[in-house]
Amino acid sequence: MYTGKTERPCCLCGNPETATRIDLPPRAITHMRHADAIAWRDVVGEVSIHFCADDWELVRELVLEMGLNPLSRCNVAYASFDLREDFETRLNVTRDEPDHAPIERRMHRESRIVLATPDAHELRDRVEARIVEFALEDASKASGST
């Protein structure tokens, strides 16, 4: 059985016809609607969310023109991500949580590059970079780190 990432509907309206995908760090899940049911610490790799063409225009305006984070409007049930396998229940062994620090550092570094040179990057990349920055800033505030 394949349990990897799949194409998902628009995270705002549920439309199965999507136009744009962006990738986020696992902690971004905590800022999405209905996130309390997701064990984000068990996510392996990036979280992908998709938008239909109409909602993509709204997200673009929210992020680039108004400086707002759209994640709280996104339904985590429509996100695509991989969860680590749960061997703990079968083997009675506790496994370490995945280390998200390398993913977050890489995504933060890439976002800073995109935001520092916006004319050299696609519109989608600029929106993704800003949302990654929003998610990491919010996560840092929530955890009390700077």
C-alpha atoms as one frame of an Amber mdcrd trajectory, in Angstrom:
protein
   0.000   0.000   0.000   1.393   3.414  -0.976   1.233   5.970   1.827   3.188
   8.805   0.234   2.072  12.279  -0.780  -0.726  12.551  -3.279  -2.460  15.336
  -5.161  -4.977  16.850  -2.788  -7.922  19.246  -3.216  -7.697  22.987  -2.609
  -7.040  23.512   1.094  -9.393  26.490   1.176 -12.481  25.335  -0.699 -11.987
  21.612  -1.334 -12.085  21.977  -5.140 -10.389  18.875  -6.620  -9.073  20.907
  -9.593  -5.948  22.591  -8.256  -3.566  24.959  -9.996  -0.788  25.586  -7.473
   1.067  23.650  -4.803   3.318  25.037  -2.104   5.536  23.167   0.353   5.844
  24.087   4.017   7.727  22.924   7.115   5.861  20.445   9.362   5.203  23.010
  12.094   3.008  24.918   9.630   0.354  22.293  10.355  -0.188  23.801  13.802
  -1.459  27.033  12.218  -4.067  25.355  10.016  -7.737  24.660  10.730  -8.442
  21.327  12.468  -4.740  20.834  13.257  -5.321  19.591  16.791  -5.990  16.085
  15.457  -2.644  15.865  13.623   0.564  14.657  15.292   2.733  17.147  13.398
   5.877  15.936  15.197   5.441  12.605  13.383   5.481  14.242   9.950   8.427
  13.167   7.843   9.503  15.762   5.288   7.549  18.696   3.948   3.831  19.450
   4.070   2.199  20.316   0.746  -0.957  22.324   0.298  -2.783  22.953  -2.951
  -4.931  25.813  -4.204  -7.473  26.077  -7.012  -6.952  28.935  -9.490  -9.492
  31.257  -7.838  -8.197  30.708  -4.326  -4.607  31.061  -5.503  -5.396  34.639
  -6.555  -6.843  35.309  -3.098  -3.790  33.781  -1.389  -1.449  35.800  -3.586
  -3.242  39.017  -2.615  -3.354  38.123   1.083   0.337  37.299   1.218   2.016
  39.779  -1.124  -0.323  42.773  -1.057  -1.769  42.637   2.465   1.019  40.831
   4.323  -1.363  38.280   5.871  -0.795  34.614   6.621  -3.496  32.456   4.976
  -2.694  29.239   6.866  -5.437  29.679   9.465  -7.955  29.501   6.623  -6.477
  26.272   5.205  -7.979  22.924   6.197  -5.245  20.530   7.303  -7.411  17.607
   6.147  -6.565  18.633   2.575  -2.806  18.863   3.182  -0.440  16.216   1.880
   2.297  14.849   4.137   3.975  11.615   5.184   3.736  10.271   8.724   6.400
   8.042  10.205   5.321   4.461  10.680   3.980   3.536  14.082   6.164   0.619
  15.136   5.916   1.669  18.769   2.597  -0.081  19.260   3.809  -3.282  17.597
   7.265  -3.499  19.126   6.708  -1.712  22.429   9.707   0.487  21.593   9.700
   4.279  21.695  11.263   5.868  18.636  12.713   9.334  18.480  10.614  12.031
  16.863  11.803  13.113  13.421  14.203  16.051  13.558  12.558  18.907  11.661
  15.417  21.344  12.221  17.244  20.519   8.936  14.042  20.952   6.901  13.215
  24.209   8.653  16.750  25.574   8.210  16.770  24.667   4.503  13.323  26.139
   3.868  14.163  29.277   5.860  17.427  29.725   3.919  15.672  29.240   0.572
  12.906  31.653   1.568  15.376  34.361   2.535  17.085  34.028  -0.843  13.784
  34.322  -2.707  12.615  37.286  -0.630  15.975  39.055  -1.006  15.824  38.806
  -4.807  12.094  38.819  -5.668  12.564  39.892  -9.300  14.644  36.781  -9.955
  11.890  34.388  -8.818   8.445  33.292  -9.919   5.355  34.676  -8.214   4.558
  31.236  -6.763   8.032  31.040  -5.223   7.626  34.470  -3.602   4.254  33.539
  -2.106   5.606  30.198  -0.856   8.664  31.901   0.658   6.550  34.420   2.518
   4.186  31.739   3.871   7.188  29.674   5.026   8.478  32.775   6.820   5.057
  33.357   8.424   4.895  29.733   9.597   8.409  29.730  11.057   7.937  33.126
  12.745   4.656  31.990  14.297   6.210  28.710  15.420   9.115  30.542  17.035
   6.726  32.845  18.899   4.653  29.877  20.078   7.716  27.998  21.344   9.241
  31.085  22.949  12.442  30.994  20.881  13.762  33.860  18.777
